[in-house]
Coordinates of C-alpha atoms and ligand atoms in Angstrom, one line a residue:
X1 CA 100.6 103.4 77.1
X2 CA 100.7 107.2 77.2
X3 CA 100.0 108.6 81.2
X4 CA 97.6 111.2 81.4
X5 CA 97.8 114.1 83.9
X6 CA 95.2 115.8 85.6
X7 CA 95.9 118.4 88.2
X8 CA 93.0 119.5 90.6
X9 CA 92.4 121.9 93.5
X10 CA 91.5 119.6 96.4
X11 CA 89.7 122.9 97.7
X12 CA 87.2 123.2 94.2
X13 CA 83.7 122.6 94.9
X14 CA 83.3 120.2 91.8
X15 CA 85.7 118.5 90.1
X16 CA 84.4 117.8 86.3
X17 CA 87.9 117.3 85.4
X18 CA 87.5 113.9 87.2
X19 CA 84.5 112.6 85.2
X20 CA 87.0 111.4 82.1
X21 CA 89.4 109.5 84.8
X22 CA 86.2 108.2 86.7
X23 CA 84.6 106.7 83.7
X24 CA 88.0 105.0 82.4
X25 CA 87.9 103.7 86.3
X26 CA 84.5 102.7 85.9
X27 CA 85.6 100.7 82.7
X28 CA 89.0 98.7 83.7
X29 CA 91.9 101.4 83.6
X30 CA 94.1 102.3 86.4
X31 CA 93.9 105.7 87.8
X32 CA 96.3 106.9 90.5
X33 CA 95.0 109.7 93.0
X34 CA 95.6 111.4 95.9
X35 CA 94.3 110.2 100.0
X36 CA 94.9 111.5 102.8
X37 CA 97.6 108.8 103.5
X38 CA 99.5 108.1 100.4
X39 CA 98.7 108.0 96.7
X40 CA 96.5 105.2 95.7
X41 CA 96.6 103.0 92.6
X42 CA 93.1 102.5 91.5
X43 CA 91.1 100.0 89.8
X44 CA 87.3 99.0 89.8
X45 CA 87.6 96.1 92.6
X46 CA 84.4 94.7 91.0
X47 CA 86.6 94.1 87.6
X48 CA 88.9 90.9 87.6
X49 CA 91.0 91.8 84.7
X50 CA 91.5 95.5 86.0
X51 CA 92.7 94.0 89.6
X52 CA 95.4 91.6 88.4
X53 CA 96.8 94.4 86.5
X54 CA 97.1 96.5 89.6
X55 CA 99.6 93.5 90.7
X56 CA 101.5 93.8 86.7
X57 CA 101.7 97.8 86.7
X58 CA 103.4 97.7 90.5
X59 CA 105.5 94.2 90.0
X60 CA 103.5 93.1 93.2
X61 CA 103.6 89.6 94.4
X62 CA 100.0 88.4 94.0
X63 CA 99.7 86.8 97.5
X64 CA 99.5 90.8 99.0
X65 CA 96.0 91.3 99.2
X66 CA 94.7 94.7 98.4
X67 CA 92.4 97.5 100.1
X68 CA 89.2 98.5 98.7
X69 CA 88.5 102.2 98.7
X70 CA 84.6 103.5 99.2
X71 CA 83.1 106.4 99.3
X72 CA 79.9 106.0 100.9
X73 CA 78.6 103.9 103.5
X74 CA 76.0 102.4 101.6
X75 CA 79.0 100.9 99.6
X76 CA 79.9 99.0 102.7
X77 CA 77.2 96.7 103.1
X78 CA 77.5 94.8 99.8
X79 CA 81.3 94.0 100.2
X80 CA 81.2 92.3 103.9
X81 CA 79.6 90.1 105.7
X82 CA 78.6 91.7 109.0
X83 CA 78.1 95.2 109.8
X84 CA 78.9 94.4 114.0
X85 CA 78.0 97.7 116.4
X86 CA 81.8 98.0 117.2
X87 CA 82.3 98.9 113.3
X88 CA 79.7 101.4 113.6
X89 CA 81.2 102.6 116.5
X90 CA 84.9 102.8 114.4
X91 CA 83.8 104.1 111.3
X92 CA 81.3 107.1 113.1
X93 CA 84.6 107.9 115.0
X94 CA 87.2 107.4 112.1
X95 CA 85.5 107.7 108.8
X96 CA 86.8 108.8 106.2
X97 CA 90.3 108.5 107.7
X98 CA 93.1 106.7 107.9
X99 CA 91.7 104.0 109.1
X100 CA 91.5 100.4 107.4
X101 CA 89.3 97.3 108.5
X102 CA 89.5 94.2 107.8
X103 CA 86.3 92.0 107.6
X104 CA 85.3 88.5 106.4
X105 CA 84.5 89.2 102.8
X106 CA 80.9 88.6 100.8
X107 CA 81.1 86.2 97.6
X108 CA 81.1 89.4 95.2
X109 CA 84.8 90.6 96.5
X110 CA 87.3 89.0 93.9
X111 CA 90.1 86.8 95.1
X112 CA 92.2 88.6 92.9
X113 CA 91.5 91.6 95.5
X114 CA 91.8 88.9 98.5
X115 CA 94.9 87.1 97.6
X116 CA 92.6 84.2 98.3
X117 CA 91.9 84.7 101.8
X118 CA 87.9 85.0 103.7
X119 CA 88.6 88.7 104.6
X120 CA 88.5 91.9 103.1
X121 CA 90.2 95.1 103.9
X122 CA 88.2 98.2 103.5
X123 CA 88.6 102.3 104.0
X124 CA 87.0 105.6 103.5
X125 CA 89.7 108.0 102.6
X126 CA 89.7 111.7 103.8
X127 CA 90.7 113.0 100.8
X128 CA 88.0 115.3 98.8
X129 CA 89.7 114.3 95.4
X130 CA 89.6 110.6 96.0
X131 CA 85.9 110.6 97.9
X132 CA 84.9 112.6 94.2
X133 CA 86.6 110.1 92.0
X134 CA 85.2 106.8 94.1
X135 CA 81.5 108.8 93.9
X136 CA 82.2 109.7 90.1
X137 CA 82.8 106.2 89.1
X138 CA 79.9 104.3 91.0
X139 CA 82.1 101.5 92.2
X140 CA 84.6 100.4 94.5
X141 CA 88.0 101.3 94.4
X142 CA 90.9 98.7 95.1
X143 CA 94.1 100.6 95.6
X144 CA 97.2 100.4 96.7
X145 CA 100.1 102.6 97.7
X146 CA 100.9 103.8 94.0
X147 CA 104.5 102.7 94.2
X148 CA 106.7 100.0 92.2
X149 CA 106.3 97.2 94.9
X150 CA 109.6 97.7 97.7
X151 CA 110.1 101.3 96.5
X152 CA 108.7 104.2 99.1
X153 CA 105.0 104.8 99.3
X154 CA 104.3 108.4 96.8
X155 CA 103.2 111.2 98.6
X156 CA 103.3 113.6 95.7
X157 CA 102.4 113.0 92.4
X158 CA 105.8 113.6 90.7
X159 CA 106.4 110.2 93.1
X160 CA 103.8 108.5 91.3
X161 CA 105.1 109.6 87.9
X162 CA 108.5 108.2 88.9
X163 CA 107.4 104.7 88.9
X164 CA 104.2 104.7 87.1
X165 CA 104.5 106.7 83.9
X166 CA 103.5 105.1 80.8
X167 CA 102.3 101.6 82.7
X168 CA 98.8 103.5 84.1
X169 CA 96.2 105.7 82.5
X170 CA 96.0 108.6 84.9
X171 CA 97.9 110.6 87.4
X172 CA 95.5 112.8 89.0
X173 CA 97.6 115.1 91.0
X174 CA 96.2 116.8 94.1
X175 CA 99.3 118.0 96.3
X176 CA 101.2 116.6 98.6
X177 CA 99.2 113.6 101.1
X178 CA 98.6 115.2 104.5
X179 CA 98.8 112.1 106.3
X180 CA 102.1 110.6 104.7
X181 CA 102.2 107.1 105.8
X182 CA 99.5 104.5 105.1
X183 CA 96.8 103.4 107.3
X184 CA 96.3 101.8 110.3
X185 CA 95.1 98.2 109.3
X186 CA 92.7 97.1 112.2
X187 CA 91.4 93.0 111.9
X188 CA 88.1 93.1 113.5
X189 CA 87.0 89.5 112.5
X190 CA 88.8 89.0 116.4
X191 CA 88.3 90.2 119.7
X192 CA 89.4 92.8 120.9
X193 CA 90.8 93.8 117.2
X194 CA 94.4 93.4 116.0
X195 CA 96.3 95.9 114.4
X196 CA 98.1 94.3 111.7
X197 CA 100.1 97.4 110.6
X198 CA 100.1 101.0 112.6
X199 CA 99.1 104.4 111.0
X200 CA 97.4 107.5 111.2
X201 CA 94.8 106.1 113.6
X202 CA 96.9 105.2 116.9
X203 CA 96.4 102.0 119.0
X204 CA 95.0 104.6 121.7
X205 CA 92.7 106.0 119.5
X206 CA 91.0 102.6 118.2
X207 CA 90.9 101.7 122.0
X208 CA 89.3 104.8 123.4
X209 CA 86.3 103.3 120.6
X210 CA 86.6 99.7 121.4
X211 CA 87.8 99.2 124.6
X212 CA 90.5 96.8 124.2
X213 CA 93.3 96.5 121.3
X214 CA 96.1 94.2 120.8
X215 CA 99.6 95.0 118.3
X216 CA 100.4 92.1 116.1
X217 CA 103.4 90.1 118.1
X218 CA 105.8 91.3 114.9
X219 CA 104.8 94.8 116.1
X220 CA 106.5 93.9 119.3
X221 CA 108.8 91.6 118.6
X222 CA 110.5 92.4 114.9
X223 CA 111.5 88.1 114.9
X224 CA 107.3 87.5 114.8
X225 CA 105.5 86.1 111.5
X226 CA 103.6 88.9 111.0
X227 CA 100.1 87.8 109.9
X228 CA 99.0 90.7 107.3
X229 CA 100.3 89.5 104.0
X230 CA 102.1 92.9 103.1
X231 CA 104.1 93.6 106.1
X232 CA 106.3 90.7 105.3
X233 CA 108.0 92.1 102.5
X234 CA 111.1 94.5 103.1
X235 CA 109.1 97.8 102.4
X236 CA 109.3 101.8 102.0
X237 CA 113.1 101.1 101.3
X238 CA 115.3 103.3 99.4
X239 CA 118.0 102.1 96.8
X240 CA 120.9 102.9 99.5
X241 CA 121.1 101.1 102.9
X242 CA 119.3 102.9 105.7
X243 CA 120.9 102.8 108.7
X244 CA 118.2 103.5 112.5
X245 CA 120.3 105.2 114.8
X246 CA 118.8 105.1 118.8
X247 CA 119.9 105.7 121.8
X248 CA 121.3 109.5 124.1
X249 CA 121.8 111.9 121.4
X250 CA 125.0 112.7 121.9
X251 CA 125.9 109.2 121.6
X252 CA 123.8 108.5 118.6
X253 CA 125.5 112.0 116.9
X254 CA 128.7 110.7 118.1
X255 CA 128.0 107.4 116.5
X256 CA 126.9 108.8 113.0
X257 CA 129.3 111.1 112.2
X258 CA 132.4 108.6 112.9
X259 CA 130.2 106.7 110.1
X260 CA 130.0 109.5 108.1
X261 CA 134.1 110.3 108.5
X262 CA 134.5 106.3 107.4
X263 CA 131.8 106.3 104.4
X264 CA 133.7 109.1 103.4
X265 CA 137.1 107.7 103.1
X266 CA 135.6 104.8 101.2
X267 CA 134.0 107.2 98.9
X268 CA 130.6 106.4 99.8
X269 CA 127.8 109.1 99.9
X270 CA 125.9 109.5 102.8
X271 CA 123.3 111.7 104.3
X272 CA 121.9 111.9 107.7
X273 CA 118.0 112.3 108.2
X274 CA 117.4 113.8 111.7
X275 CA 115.4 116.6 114.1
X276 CA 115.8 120.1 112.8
X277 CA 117.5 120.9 116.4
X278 CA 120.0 118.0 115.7
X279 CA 121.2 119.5 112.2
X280 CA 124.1 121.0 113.6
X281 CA 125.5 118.3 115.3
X282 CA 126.6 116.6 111.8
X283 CA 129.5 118.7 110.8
X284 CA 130.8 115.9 109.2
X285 CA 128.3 115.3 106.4
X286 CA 125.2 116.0 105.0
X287 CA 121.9 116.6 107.3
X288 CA 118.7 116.8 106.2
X289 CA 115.8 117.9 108.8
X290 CA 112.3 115.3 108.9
X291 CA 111.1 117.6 111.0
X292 CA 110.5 119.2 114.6
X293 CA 111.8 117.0 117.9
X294 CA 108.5 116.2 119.5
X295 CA 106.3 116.5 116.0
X296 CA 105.8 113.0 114.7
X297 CA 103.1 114.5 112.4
X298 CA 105.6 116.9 110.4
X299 CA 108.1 113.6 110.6
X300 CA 104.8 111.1 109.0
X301 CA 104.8 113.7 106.7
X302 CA 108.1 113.7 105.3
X303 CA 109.6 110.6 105.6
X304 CA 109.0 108.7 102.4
X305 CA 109.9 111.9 100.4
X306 CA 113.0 112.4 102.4
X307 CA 113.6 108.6 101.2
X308 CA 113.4 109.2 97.8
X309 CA 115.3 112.2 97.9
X310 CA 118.1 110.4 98.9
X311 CA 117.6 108.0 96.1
X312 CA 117.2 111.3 93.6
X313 CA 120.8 112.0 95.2
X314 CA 122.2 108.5 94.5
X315 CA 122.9 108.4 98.3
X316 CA 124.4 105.3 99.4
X317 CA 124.9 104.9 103.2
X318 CA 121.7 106.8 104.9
X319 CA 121.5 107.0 108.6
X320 CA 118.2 108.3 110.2
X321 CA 117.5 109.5 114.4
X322 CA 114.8 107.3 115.8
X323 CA 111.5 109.0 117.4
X324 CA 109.8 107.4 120.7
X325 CA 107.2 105.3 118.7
X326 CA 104.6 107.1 120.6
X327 CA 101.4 108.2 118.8
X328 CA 101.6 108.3 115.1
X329 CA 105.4 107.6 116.0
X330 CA 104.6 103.9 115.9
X331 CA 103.8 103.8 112.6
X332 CA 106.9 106.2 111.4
X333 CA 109.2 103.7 113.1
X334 CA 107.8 100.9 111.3
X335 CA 108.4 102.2 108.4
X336 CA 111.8 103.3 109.2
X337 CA 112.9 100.4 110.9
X338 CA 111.6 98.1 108.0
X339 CA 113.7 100.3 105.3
X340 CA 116.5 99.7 107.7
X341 CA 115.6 96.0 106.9
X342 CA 117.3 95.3 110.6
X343 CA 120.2 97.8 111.1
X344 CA 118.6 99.2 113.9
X345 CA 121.7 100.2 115.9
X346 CA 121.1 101.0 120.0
X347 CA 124.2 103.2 121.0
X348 CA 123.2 103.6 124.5
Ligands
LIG1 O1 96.8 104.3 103.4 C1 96.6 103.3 102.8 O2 96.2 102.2 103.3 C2 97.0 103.3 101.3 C3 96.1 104.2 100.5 C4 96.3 104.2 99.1 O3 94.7 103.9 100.9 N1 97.0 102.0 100.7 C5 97.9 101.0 101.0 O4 97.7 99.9 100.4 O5 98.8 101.2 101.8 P1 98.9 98.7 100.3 O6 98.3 97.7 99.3 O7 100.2 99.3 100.0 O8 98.8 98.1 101.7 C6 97.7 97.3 102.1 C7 98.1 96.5 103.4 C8 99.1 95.4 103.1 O9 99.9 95.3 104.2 C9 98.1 94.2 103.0 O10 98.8 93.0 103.3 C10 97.1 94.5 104.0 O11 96.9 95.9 103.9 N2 95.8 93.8 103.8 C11 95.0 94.0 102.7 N3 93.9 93.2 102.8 C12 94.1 92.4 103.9 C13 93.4 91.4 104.5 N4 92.3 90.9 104.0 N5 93.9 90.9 105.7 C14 95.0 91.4 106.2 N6 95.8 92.3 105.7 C15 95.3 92.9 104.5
LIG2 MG1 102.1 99.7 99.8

């Protein structure tokens, strides 16, 4: 299959150069584009056929059910349900955004979309180039992160092109995501609402709207089951072992660079992601910044590109500072701390 490229001005008033990619949507073809979040691989969630090969194009395991991107809220109705006054309450306040509930499904969601199970998850993106495409096409959008499954979620197009070129139709490229990690997923079908994986909309946030929140006991406790199908699987990882570094910084600099002096000797190649005010403390090795201390945004932002740079490099040993999980910082350290697959390392 031969990838077609479209490149588009989020800022443009129209967007005719979507119609082609919307209609090909419309009709069974995958088209990645841009969210607020991450890059999204799309595919008419009414369409069987075009769902399950969502699961072939990303090597996804088919029990990883899948979120379904609208654009309006007349889409909602139709694919839930119940329409309860606390989801009005969260979607006036977070919609479009990065926010992701999941409801008990009607009969016309596919359990290709569902892996099987009575919910569905469902999001408004804030992203004008998706929000165009989803309206263009007149139908819900299943997407996920536009990655090859266990590889870092894209937040640029050239990411995208990387894993998906010549398996997909389009790559409709519309700049780097704002966001940078994937959504909160919030379960609503309990009370108060669970969220199953953090993101862009913070435990605080959703609670300020409903009152009351709970973390899914895996969010606490890394040993717990967690209970949305996706977060099992070892995620966002790069191709060299990642390495969480926490504790006093001058312990956790001290700490990294004797790694860095031992990698070395065993000709390994290494890099250290940390704050832009640490940089200097590697003299050892290689630092490269994710950002301000005290800017979890900038560091959301930058992570899974940082990732992939180091795979770009061929980097095999990477060690990365840890952030308070504070905020959006939650959801950053998930993702770190589940590329580190459990070499979290506390050095006081
Ligand atoms: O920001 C995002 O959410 C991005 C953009 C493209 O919208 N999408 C994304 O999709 O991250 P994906 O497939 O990579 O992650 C979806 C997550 C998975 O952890 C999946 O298990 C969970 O949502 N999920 C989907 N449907 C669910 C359901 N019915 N119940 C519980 N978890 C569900
Ligand atoms: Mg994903």
């Amino acid at each position: 299959m031969v990838t077609k490229y479209i490149k588009i001005d989020p800022r443009a008033e129209d967007m005719p150069e979507l119609e082609e990619a919307a209609k090909a949507l419309k009709n069974g073809c995958l088209v990645a584009f841009p969210t607020e979040t991450v890059y999204g691989l799309g595919a008419n969630a009414l369409d069987r056929e075009a769902v399950r090969s969502i699961f072939e194009a990303k090597g996804r395991p088919t029990d990883n059910p899948l979120i379904v991107h609208i654009a309006e809220m007349d889409m909602l109705p139709s694919l839930v349900r119940e329409i309860t006054p606390a989801v009005k309450k969260l979607t006036e306040a977070f919609w479009p955004g990065p926010l992701t509930l999941v409801f008990k499904k009607s009969p016309v969601v596919p359990d290709e979309i569902t892996a099987g199970l009575d919910t569905v998850a469902v999001r408004m993106p804030d992203h004008p180039v998706a929000l165009n495409l989803i309206k263009k096409s007149g139908v819900p959008v299943a997407a996920p992160s536009a990655n090859r499954s266990g590889k870092p979620s894209p937040t640029l197009a050239a990411h995208v092109a990387e894993d998906m070129d010549g398996r997909i139709s389009y790559i409709i490229d519309g700049g780097p995501c704002r966001v940078g990690v994937e959504s909160t997923v919030l379960d609503i079908t309990v009370n108060p609402p669970l969220i199953l994986r953090p993101g862009g909309i913070t435990p605080d946030m959703v609670k300020n709207v409903t009152g009351a929140v709970r973390l899914d006991s895996n969010l606490v406790k890394s040993t717990e089951k967690p209970k949305s199908p996706g977060m099992k699987y070892t995620h966002y990882a790069p191709a060299g072992d990642v390495y969480v570094v926490a504790g006093k910084q001058e312990n956790v600099s001290g700490w990294i660079n004797e790694k860095i002096r031992q990698d070395k000797k065993s000709g390994l190649s290494c890099v250290v992601i940390a704050a832009t005010e640490h940089l200097k403390q590697y003299p050892a090795g290689t630092a490269i910044s994710f950002g301000s201390i005290g800017d979890p945004d900038e560091v959301a932002a930058n992570i899974f590109r940082l990732f992939r740079d180091c795979d770009s490099m061929g980097t095999e040993k990477i060690y990365v500072e840890s952030i308070p999980k504070e905020g959006i910082g939650l959801a950053v350290m998930n993702r770190i701390e589940k590329a580190a697959g459990g070499k979290i390392i506390q050095v006081g």
